[in-house]
Amino acid sequence: MQISVRVNGKQTSAEVEPRTLLVHFLREQLRLTGVHIGCDTSQCGACSVLLDGKLVKSCTILAVQADEREVLTIEGLAPREGLHPVQEAFQECHALQCGFCTPGMVMAAHALLSRRPNPSEPEIREALRGNRCRCTGYQNIVTAISAAAEKQSKREAQP
Amino acid sequence: MIPSRFAYHAPRTVEDAIALLQSHGDEAKLLAGGHSLLPLMKLRLARVAHLIDIGRIEGLASIRQSESSIHIGAMTTHSELAESELLAQRQPLLPRAAIQIGDVQVRNSGTLGGSLAHADPAADLVPVLLALEAELRICGPAGERSLAAGDFFTSMFTTALAPDEILLEVRVPLAPANSRCSYEKVPHRASHLAVVGVAVQIEFTADGRCDQARLALTGLAPVPYRALAAEASLRGKTLSGESIEAAAQQVTDGVEPLSDLYAPADYRLHLARVTTARALASLAPL
Amino acid sequence: MTGTKRGSTGQIGARRKRVEDPRLLTGQGTFVDDIQLPGMLHLDFVRSTHAQARIAAIDTSEAAKCPGVVAVYTAEEIHGFVPLLPGPAELPGLRAPEHHVLANGHVRYVGEAVAAVVAEERYTARDAREAIRVDYEPLPAVTDMERALEADAPLVHEEFGSNLAFELPLGNETAAALEEADVVIQQRMLNQRVIPNTMETRGIVADYRRSDGQITVWLSTQAPHLIRSLLAELLDLPEHRLRVIAPDVGGGFGAKANLYGEEMLAVALAKQLGRPVKWIEERQEHMLATSHGRAQLAHVTLGAARDGTIRALELRILADMGAYPHIMTPLAPLQTAAVMTGCYRIPCARAEIQGVFTNTTAPDPYRGFGRAEAAYYLERAIDLLARRLDLDPIEVRRRNFIQPEEFPYSSPTGYVLESGDYEVCLRRALEKVDIGALRQQQGRLRSEGRYIGIGFASYVYRAGFPSLPKLPRTGFLKGGWESAWLRVDPMGKVTVLTGTSPHGQGLETSLAQIAADELDIDLEDVVVRHGDTASIPHGNGTMGSRSLAVGGSAVLLAAREVRHKALRLAAHHLGVEVDAVRLEAGRAFLPGHPERAISFADLADLSYSFLDLPDGMTPRLEASATFEPHNWNAPFGTHVCVVEVDVQTGEPKLLRYVAVDDCGRAVNPLIVEGQIHGGVAQGLGQALMETVVYDSEGQPLTVSFLEYATPTASDMPTLEVELTETPSPLNPLGARGVGESGTTGAPPALVNAVVDALAPFGVEHLDMPLLPERVWRVLHEAGAVR
């Protein structure tokens, strides 16, 4: 089947088998390998991307379902130079170790802060329920998201 | 992690979808948000020859108010339920349950209709619809029909939907004035599905007594159910330790409980009573 | 501080941001599944659906006909070119079964590989796997160790006549001491089977170049050089033409320190088929077939005087060997025995170990391997003792701590603790939780019907294994040493090669800090490379909390040598004696004569000009160094956990978690704290929710994240971590391990807290995991709640 998806701001057309999962389409056809696969039951969130601005697990969406829609992956989050504020905060707060869950985690954090610019700690923890990490105990991830929220709200407060 | 091969259909109208269902019979499955069906297909626990994606049909995802009810399109996502201003004001039981489903990603994709049609015995929204006596609008080859939520869920993972029918809309009444509601859930540690979930809405009289109590439970039995005896026991009473305890004891009357590793039958029954008591206590006037 | 020069850049001890983060944060990391090669084939496996069965027949004909399928294999087809997997480490009397890559007519656990399919596409391989028909004749199975030792138990290996793999006593005599003790407590304690669940599952890409026989393997592993040696030996490949690369690796926790059958087969098939072969494990396969952790049971006997002074400790340990033990599987209980007396003066200690075959995937190292088990038994036993004697568990610990002046301390089970200060961690932890106020609050809330519990765990374990002759032959580990190579480019930039193989530990940053500190240059001027056998001559990998203390010490020694050479070259260039020159802040100079100086970069450039070198000096600023620890180092700490138990539902809720840990000199405290956080999360996971459950037929019921819970963000409390720094005398950095501190401290701290909360109901012990139903049931059975 022919699909046409806007991925990270770029319109892309491709031929896919209907059963192709969005995550495989992104990873193997578009070579966006920052989107990771950590489970087979839609639990771990390593494959999280934004689909039309909403956080979804790309392992539980068919590529054909993304036809005529817009996808943002970790590769499209940062500006051309440097890092997105969430990515910066993750580095500053040591919010990643092996880095495998990190792209999904960053996308989840970004989606949260887009909806709620100043989340409380319980809200952050709740918002990460769909993203598993085995290295960090989540401590520094939560710290980083709070820090990113603070940084972003300061930035917005400036003229 | 990889589904077996299927033919994919993306009809643009309900009529086309029904026609596809008719022509492919048993071999066809509807795809809504995909969060019940796709995981099963990926593990090859479900095999589908014709997948009919109803996500491209216009008008199935909306929340609107009529005179006495709220109409919710079947393709409305759990997130949309959770975040709806209209529901928050006029029927808050739905968002209170919806926000407790799965995780953000699941709520952003999973739909009301998909969840109802899947009829998981631990579904969070089913007891809500039972408690609210929701009406389900269904469309088939012969046209539309309505069904009470109580008649829709027939057994575990089975509904009254005919193989060529589509669930279009759910109608719930507006929350009565002077009512309060709660959805109390004990989630499974791993899956976050409800081990027990209790949906309750109580309409109070002017002097603070229960006029009409509605209570439904999920996770406990093969099909979520209304706890009518418990409801009756509350009528005319104020919510006190005693009346709550009496009602909580009755929610498990006559139930053949589900049992699994995480919650064997006796514990599950106990949790149902504790959770009911907590849900009711949360509604008691301060 | 033992011999560490503190540079003016002060890199050691600095909370530096990690240099590996930008690539991992932007999706530019390279994990195995990210590698695509031209003509690459995909490997998939059919796995046993029975815990024990005879394979009557395998029909691969349908699968072979699937379009895109290149080949299908069973044990028979690989017989000629794929050998058996290595057996377990050689312990006296150990019975080692044959371990086939594909089951040879008989399956012994659910998930055992039975057949393999190779196809052009991942999707077609998956389809073909489905088309393979296996005809099983099911046999009775046993997954429980105690049951497995009963006379009428099903036999995992018929030929051995029993399920006992080996028996081993360790330690000295305890009988007399126990006889004389005022009080003896006895408790059966389960250290349940858990699944490592690295977020990246296992995976491999193997490539064979027919023209020159070069084999390149990308593997998600903790130990590329060990894997290379094993592959070379087993597949009879020339080691120098075999290159193993550990790219970015998404967690290991011990489970990726071994060579697995799927991996060896992928390499053999790449050679056989002349095309690259990729295999990526599914999560369900990980839960079924990757090694598990813990799986130990102990009968603990502790004897003490009335004042709480411990006289003797005895462990009767059952250690699960699974169906086919891996190389290190039998070593776990030996580790347990070695550190069983923990941070306490216990004159008599003895372990009676039995290894037991079961119809399960074999346990193998998992963060805390063997030592976390020991800390759990001991710290639980001390709480039981305190309860029995009506003493404060804090005081019982204090009374028995080995005191700083008693080091080195030789334990009855043969472990020599080099140094420590256990009291300092305990005291800081108690201050942090404000123990006095906390206990008052506990009492107050208890009278209101709320059940708060406070749990303590003081632990010590051993990290950074040495090349002890006493270590059983593993055919695997080449020793406890680690190497580093350091070279300075003509422009003064430094490349460090390390034989460690990080997979989340941040060694690209902390090892660079060590080199930058010693050479007194900017961190940005140092790059650390690892995990590629083509560029790193040798190494023993990252496992057992060894990489910083052992691998970091090698880096320090190499940097020190380069520093000396740079000083000699500078002295020659400046025309002075070497003692007159200082190397600081990126330049060499004569103190008091700022104009007589040369920058480090110019010095580096000079070092490449043969004619400018002093007589006898070889060109280039570079050095290699090997560091061999002469003993294990001993990280220690105290963790305090505060819980509230909802006695109606049985759910323990974490209120606070305080960890005070000592890993000696902390090179990068930010990274050290991260190690504690992660370890504590895994430890709390084991204590609260993680467990593998089998049904009576041996079917595992926990095969996905839907059934097997690992902690999520909302399961975790805020972790309050503090470090004390008691330098280790065993290495020039003064460092101790830290990787396994969290998984060692957390389980006893949590269980002790819950048992403390339930003290009013007479609860003395609960086995992990403390799932709500288990807690409720004990209260229910005690008549405490309905």
mmCIF file of C-alpha atoms in Angstrom, chain C residues 470-726:
data_model
loop_
_atom_site.group_PDB
_atom_site.id
_atom_site.type_symbol
_atom_site.label_atom_id
_atom_site.label_comp_id
_atom_site.label_asym_id
_atom_site.label_seq_id
_atom_site.Cartn_x
_atom_site.Cartn_y
_atom_site.Cartn_z
ATOM 1 C CA LYS C 470 41.149 -20.077 44.211
ATOM 2 C CA LEU C 471 38.553 -18.999 41.663
ATOM 3 C CA PRO C 472 37.204 -22.082 39.953
ATOM 4 C CA ARG C 473 38.249 -22.437 36.347
ATOM 5 C CA THR C 474 35.597 -20.777 34.262
ATOM 6 C CA GLY C 475 37.095 -21.130 30.801
ATOM 7 C CA PHE C 476 35.787 -17.638 30.453
ATOM 8 C CA LEU C 477 37.208 -14.969 32.645
ATOM 9 C CA LYS C 478 40.866 -14.466 31.874
ATOM 10 C CA GLY C 479 41.522 -12.766 35.171
ATOM 11 C CA GLY C 480 40.640 -9.842 37.334
ATOM 12 C CA TRP C 481 42.988 -7.410 35.665
ATOM 13 C CA GLU C 482 42.025 -4.619 33.369
ATOM 14 C CA SER C 483 43.983 -2.648 30.811
ATOM 15 C CA ALA C 484 44.018 0.802 29.340
ATOM 16 C CA TRP C 485 45.849 2.388 26.445
ATOM 17 C CA LEU C 486 46.334 6.103 26.275
ATOM 18 C CA ARG C 487 47.757 8.036 23.348
ATOM 19 C CA VAL C 488 48.167 11.720 22.683
ATOM 20 C CA ASP C 489 47.599 12.914 19.141
ATOM 21 C CA PRO C 490 49.995 15.468 17.583
ATOM 22 C CA MET C 491 47.503 18.197 18.465
ATOM 23 C CA GLY C 492 47.452 17.237 22.115
ATOM 24 C CA LYS C 493 44.106 15.458 22.155
ATOM 25 C CA VAL C 494 43.910 12.236 24.098
ATOM 26 C CA THR C 495 42.354 8.907 23.217
ATOM 27 C CA VAL C 496 41.857 6.357 25.967
ATOM 28 C CA LEU C 497 41.096 2.755 25.121
ATOM 29 C CA THR C 498 39.612 0.636 27.875
ATOM 30 C CA GLY C 499 39.019 -3.069 28.165
ATOM 31 C CA THR C 500 35.881 -2.451 30.158
ATOM 32 C CA SER C 501 32.670 -2.426 28.148
ATOM 33 C CA PRO C 502 30.132 0.047 29.521
ATOM 34 C CA HIS C 503 26.429 -0.292 28.816
ATOM 35 C CA GLY C 504 24.966 2.610 30.742
ATOM 36 C CA GLN C 505 27.628 3.204 33.406
ATOM 37 C CA GLY C 506 28.912 6.440 31.881
ATOM 38 C CA LEU C 507 32.524 5.280 31.660
ATOM 39 C CA GLU C 508 33.185 7.413 28.590
ATOM 40 C CA THR C 509 32.863 10.293 31.017
ATOM 41 C CA SER C 510 34.330 9.028 34.265
ATOM 42 C CA LEU C 511 37.372 7.364 32.673
ATOM 43 C CA ALA C 512 37.970 10.575 30.709
ATOM 44 C CA GLN C 513 37.829 12.466 33.994
ATOM 45 C CA ILE C 514 40.568 10.250 35.408
ATOM 46 C CA ALA C 515 42.832 10.807 32.400
ATOM 47 C CA ALA C 516 42.106 14.533 32.211
ATOM 48 C CA ASP C 517 42.761 14.899 35.925
ATOM 49 C CA GLU C 518 46.105 13.135 35.787
ATOM 50 C CA LEU C 519 47.275 15.022 32.686
ATOM 51 C CA ASP C 520 45.654 18.231 33.884
ATOM 52 C CA ILE C 521 43.918 18.963 30.621
ATOM 53 C CA ASP C 522 40.307 19.752 29.725
ATOM 54 C CA LEU C 523 37.777 16.925 29.762
ATOM 55 C CA GLU C 524 36.790 17.843 26.206
ATOM 56 C CA ASP C 525 40.324 16.926 25.095
ATOM 57 C CA VAL C 526 39.846 13.273 26.068
ATOM 58 C CA VAL C 527 37.863 10.635 24.223
ATOM 59 C CA VAL C 528 37.292 7.148 25.660
ATOM 60 C CA ARG C 529 36.794 4.239 23.300
ATOM 61 C CA HIS C 530 35.583 0.803 24.274
ATOM 62 C CA GLY C 531 33.801 -2.309 23.170
ATOM 63 C CA ASP C 532 35.606 -3.147 19.931
ATOM 64 C CA THR C 533 38.073 -6.005 19.885
ATOM 65 C CA ALA C 534 39.682 -4.643 16.729
ATOM 66 C CA SER C 535 40.914 -1.495 18.443
ATOM 67 C CA ILE C 536 41.072 -2.599 22.073
ATOM 68 C CA PRO C 537 43.711 -5.319 22.463
ATOM 69 C CA HIS C 538 42.071 -7.028 25.394
ATOM 70 C CA GLY C 539 39.725 -6.550 28.295
ATOM 71 C CA ASN C 540 37.532 -8.371 30.737
ATOM 72 C CA GLY C 541 34.404 -6.321 30.269
ATOM 73 C CA THR C 542 31.985 -4.612 32.603
ATOM 74 C CA MET C 543 30.475 -6.767 35.319
ATOM 75 C CA GLY C 544 30.675 -7.290 39.062
ATOM 76 C CA SER C 545 31.104 -3.582 39.828
ATOM 77 C CA ARG C 546 34.669 -3.643 38.528
ATOM 78 C CA SER C 547 34.938 -1.060 35.784
ATOM 79 C CA LEU C 548 35.772 2.128 37.650
ATOM 80 C CA ALA C 549 37.865 0.671 40.469
ATOM 81 C CA VAL C 550 39.803 -1.753 38.267
ATOM 82 C CA GLY C 551 39.462 -0.347 34.736
ATOM 83 C CA GLY C 552 39.739 3.222 36.024
ATOM 84 C CA SER C 553 42.909 2.368 37.893
ATOM 85 C CA ALA C 554 44.430 1.061 34.664
ATOM 86 C CA VAL C 555 43.557 4.371 32.999
ATOM 87 C CA LEU C 556 45.154 6.239 35.877
ATOM 88 C CA LEU C 557 48.355 4.192 35.591
ATOM 89 C CA ALA C 558 48.542 4.737 31.833
ATOM 90 C CA ALA C 559 47.930 8.465 32.247
ATOM 91 C CA ARG C 560 50.558 8.623 34.945
ATOM 92 C CA GLU C 561 53.099 7.062 32.639
ATOM 93 C CA VAL C 562 52.266 9.491 29.839
ATOM 94 C CA ARG C 563 52.512 12.312 32.317
ATOM 95 C CA HIS C 564 56.016 11.245 33.321
ATOM 96 C CA LYS C 565 57.071 10.977 29.709
ATOM 97 C CA ALA C 566 55.644 14.415 28.950
ATOM 98 C CA LEU C 567 57.575 15.851 31.888
ATOM 99 C CA ARG C 568 60.801 14.256 30.667
ATOM 100 C CA LEU C 569 60.241 15.616 27.189
ATOM 101 C CA ALA C 570 59.430 19.081 28.546
ATOM 102 C CA ALA C 571 62.554 19.061 30.700
ATOM 103 C CA HIS C 572 64.624 18.142 27.651
ATOM 104 C CA HIS C 573 62.972 20.875 25.611
ATOM 105 C CA LEU C 574 63.385 23.499 28.333
ATOM 106 C CA GLY C 575 66.927 22.375 29.103
ATOM 107 C CA VAL C 576 66.354 21.586 32.776
ATOM 108 C CA GLU C 577 66.162 18.590 35.056
ATOM 109 C CA VAL C 578 62.851 16.732 35.045
ATOM 110 C CA ASP C 579 62.209 17.542 38.713
ATOM 111 C CA ALA C 580 62.200 21.244 37.888
ATOM 112 C CA VAL C 581 59.221 21.017 35.516
ATOM 113 C CA ARG C 582 55.535 21.137 36.389
ATOM 114 C CA LEU C 583 52.664 19.996 34.186
ATOM 115 C CA GLU C 584 49.522 21.961 34.958
ATOM 116 C CA ALA C 585 46.483 23.347 33.225
ATOM 117 C CA GLY C 586 47.503 22.207 29.774
ATOM 118 C CA ARG C 587 51.141 23.328 29.893
ATOM 119 C CA ALA C 588 54.568 22.370 31.185
ATOM 120 C CA PHE C 589 56.598 25.146 32.792
ATOM 121 C CA LEU C 590 59.318 26.094 35.199
ATOM 122 C CA PRO C 591 57.794 27.458 38.391
ATOM 123 C CA GLY C 592 58.851 31.045 38.824
ATOM 124 C CA HIS C 593 59.729 31.405 35.134
ATOM 125 C CA PRO C 594 56.415 31.671 33.328
ATOM 126 C CA GLU C 595 58.150 32.410 30.007
ATOM 127 C CA ARG C 596 59.903 29.038 30.117
ATOM 128 C CA ALA C 597 56.920 26.911 29.197
ATOM 129 C CA ILE C 598 55.522 24.692 26.504
ATOM 130 C CA SER C 599 51.877 23.876 25.967
ATOM 131 C CA PHE C 600 50.711 20.299 26.241
ATOM 132 C CA ALA C 601 49.672 20.431 22.567
ATOM 133 C CA ASP C 602 53.152 21.568 21.462
ATOM 134 C CA LEU C 603 54.689 18.924 23.657
ATOM 135 C CA ALA C 604 52.492 16.341 21.970
ATOM 136 C CA ASP C 605 53.539 17.592 18.561
ATOM 137 C CA LEU C 606 57.168 17.503 19.607
ATOM 138 C CA SER C 607 56.813 13.933 20.739
ATOM 139 C CA TYR C 608 56.211 12.877 17.141
ATOM 140 C CA SER C 609 59.523 14.471 15.936
ATOM 141 C CA PHE C 610 62.122 11.817 16.446
ATOM 142 C CA LEU C 611 65.021 14.270 16.218
ATOM 143 C CA ASP C 612 63.692 16.424 19.056
ATOM 144 C CA LEU C 613 63.495 13.594 21.569
ATOM 145 C CA PRO C 614 65.999 13.014 24.327
ATOM 146 C CA ASP C 615 68.297 10.043 23.843
ATOM 147 C CA GLY C 616 66.560 6.731 24.269
ATOM 148 C CA MET C 617 63.032 8.128 24.284
ATOM 149 C CA THR C 618 60.581 6.521 21.891
ATOM 150 C CA PRO C 619 58.364 8.823 19.883
ATOM 151 C CA ARG C 620 54.786 9.655 20.879
ATOM 152 C CA LEU C 621 53.175 10.244 24.230
ATOM 153 C CA GLU C 622 51.454 6.979 24.756
ATOM 154 C CA ALA C 623 51.305 4.218 27.270
ATOM 155 C CA SER C 624 49.476 1.093 28.148
ATOM 156 C CA ALA C 625 48.894 -0.149 31.651
ATOM 157 C CA THR C 626 47.322 -3.101 33.334
ATOM 158 C CA PHE C 627 45.940 -3.062 36.803
ATOM 159 C CA GLU C 628 45.453 -6.254 38.755
ATOM 160 C CA PRO C 629 43.643 -5.899 42.070
ATOM 161 C CA HIS C 630 45.082 -8.269 44.639
ATOM 162 C CA ASN C 631 41.718 -8.593 46.367
ATOM 163 C CA TRP C 632 38.076 -7.707 45.872
ATOM 164 C CA ASN C 633 37.212 -4.253 47.130
ATOM 165 C CA ALA C 634 34.335 -3.877 49.540
ATOM 166 C CA PRO C 635 31.619 -1.276 48.959
ATOM 167 C CA PHE C 636 29.296 -0.769 51.920
ATOM 168 C CA GLY C 637 26.448 1.347 53.154
ATOM 169 C CA THR C 638 23.247 1.621 55.117
ATOM 170 C CA HIS C 639 19.791 1.988 53.619
ATOM 171 C CA VAL C 640 16.696 3.032 55.513
ATOM 172 C CA CYS C 641 13.247 2.472 54.127
ATOM 173 C CA VAL C 642 10.009 3.858 55.539
ATOM 174 C CA VAL C 643 6.716 2.316 54.472
ATOM 175 C CA GLU C 644 3.083 2.483 55.365
ATOM 176 C CA VAL C 645 1.123 -0.714 54.957
ATOM 177 C CA ASP C 646 -2.518 -0.423 54.007
ATOM 178 C CA VAL C 647 -3.703 -3.307 56.131
ATOM 179 C CA GLN C 648 -7.048 -3.451 54.359
ATOM 180 C CA THR C 649 -5.555 -4.118 50.934
ATOM 181 C CA GLY C 650 -2.138 -5.350 52.051
ATOM 182 C CA GLU C 651 -0.385 -2.806 49.910
ATOM 183 C CA PRO C 652 2.935 -1.435 51.167
ATOM 184 C CA LYS C 653 3.389 2.195 50.219
ATOM 185 C CA LEU C 654 6.887 3.675 50.189
ATOM 186 C CA LEU C 655 7.113 6.877 52.157
ATOM 187 C CA ARG C 656 10.848 7.495 52.220
ATOM 188 C CA TYR C 657 14.024 5.872 50.999
ATOM 189 C CA VAL C 658 17.378 7.004 52.321
ATOM 190 C CA ALA C 659 20.638 5.477 51.111
ATOM 191 C CA VAL C 660 24.062 6.315 52.457
ATOM 192 C CA ASP C 661 26.655 4.467 50.429
ATOM 193 C CA ASP C 662 30.409 4.345 50.392
ATOM 194 C CA CYS C 663 32.147 3.549 47.132
ATOM 195 C CA GLY C 664 35.442 5.013 48.224
ATOM 196 C CA ARG C 665 36.595 7.837 46.024
ATOM 197 C CA ALA C 666 33.686 8.954 43.820
ATOM 198 C CA VAL C 667 35.154 10.073 40.491
ATOM 199 C CA ASN C 668 31.831 11.474 39.289
ATOM 200 C CA PRO C 669 29.270 11.704 42.115
ATOM 201 C CA LEU C 670 26.469 12.435 39.633
ATOM 202 C CA ILE C 671 27.076 9.065 37.986
ATOM 203 C CA VAL C 672 27.598 7.313 41.320
ATOM 204 C CA GLU C 673 24.248 8.562 42.598
ATOM 205 C CA GLY C 674 22.646 7.397 39.368
ATOM 206 C CA GLN C 675 24.048 3.922 39.956
ATOM 207 C CA ILE C 676 22.530 3.902 43.440
ATOM 208 C CA HIS C 677 19.155 5.126 42.141
ATOM 209 C CA GLY C 678 18.961 2.433 39.502
ATOM 210 C CA GLY C 679 20.126 -0.329 41.790
ATOM 211 C CA VAL C 680 17.659 0.663 44.481
ATOM 212 C CA ALA C 681 14.853 0.630 41.916
ATOM 213 C CA GLN C 682 15.769 -2.897 40.884
ATOM 214 C CA GLY C 683 16.104 -3.936 44.507
ATOM 215 C CA LEU C 684 12.731 -2.463 45.388
ATOM 216 C CA GLY C 685 11.351 -4.132 42.283
ATOM 217 C CA GLN C 686 12.501 -7.499 43.584
ATOM 218 C CA ALA C 687 11.199 -6.794 47.064
ATOM 219 C CA LEU C 688 7.828 -5.453 45.985
ATOM 220 C CA MET C 689 6.691 -6.935 42.716
ATOM 221 C CA GLU C 690 9.078 -8.956 40.583
ATOM 222 C CA THR C 691 8.818 -12.718 40.449
ATOM 223 C CA VAL C 692 8.741 -15.528 37.931
ATOM 224 C CA VAL C 693 5.846 -17.875 38.516
ATOM 225 C CA TYR C 694 5.416 -21.358 37.028
ATOM 226 C CA ASP C 695 2.296 -23.461 37.028
ATOM 227 C CA SER C 696 2.292 -27.122 38.030
ATOM 228 C CA GLU C 697 3.232 -28.184 34.491
ATOM 229 C CA GLY C 698 6.225 -25.867 34.482
ATOM 230 C CA GLN C 699 4.626 -23.225 32.287
ATOM 231 C CA PRO C 700 5.885 -19.762 33.176
ATOM 232 C CA LEU C 701 2.963 -17.434 33.820
ATOM 233 C CA THR C 702 5.026 -14.259 33.720
ATOM 234 C CA VAL C 703 6.101 -13.896 30.107
ATOM 235 C CA SER C 704 5.468 -10.234 29.308
ATOM 236 C CA PHE C 705 5.285 -6.870 31.010
ATOM 237 C CA LEU C 706 1.548 -7.538 31.354
ATOM 238 C CA GLU C 707 2.302 -10.153 34.008
ATOM 239 C CA TYR C 708 5.853 -9.389 35.081
ATOM 240 C CA ALA C 709 5.937 -6.039 36.837
ATOM 241 C CA THR C 710 9.017 -3.832 36.906
ATOM 242 C CA PRO C 711 8.838 -0.531 38.771
ATOM 243 C CA THR C 712 7.354 2.447 36.950
ATOM 244 C CA ALA C 713 7.946 6.070 37.873
ATOM 245 C CA SER C 714 4.847 6.176 40.036
ATOM 246 C CA ASP C 715 5.898 3.053 41.955
ATOM 247 C CA MET C 716 9.090 4.745 43.092
ATOM 248 C CA PRO C 717 9.562 7.088 46.023
ATOM 249 C CA THR C 718 11.941 10.014 45.956
ATOM 250 C CA LEU C 719 15.374 8.526 46.553
ATOM 251 C CA GLU C 720 17.539 10.399 49.040
ATOM 252 C CA VAL C 721 21.131 9.422 48.397
ATOM 253 C CA GLU C 722 24.261 10.490 50.204
ATOM 254 C CA LEU C 723 27.813 9.316 49.736
ATOM 255 C CA THR C 724 30.560 8.834 52.262
ATOM 256 C CA GLU C 725 34.071 8.329 50.958
ATOM 257 C CA THR C 726 36.280 5.810 52.710
#
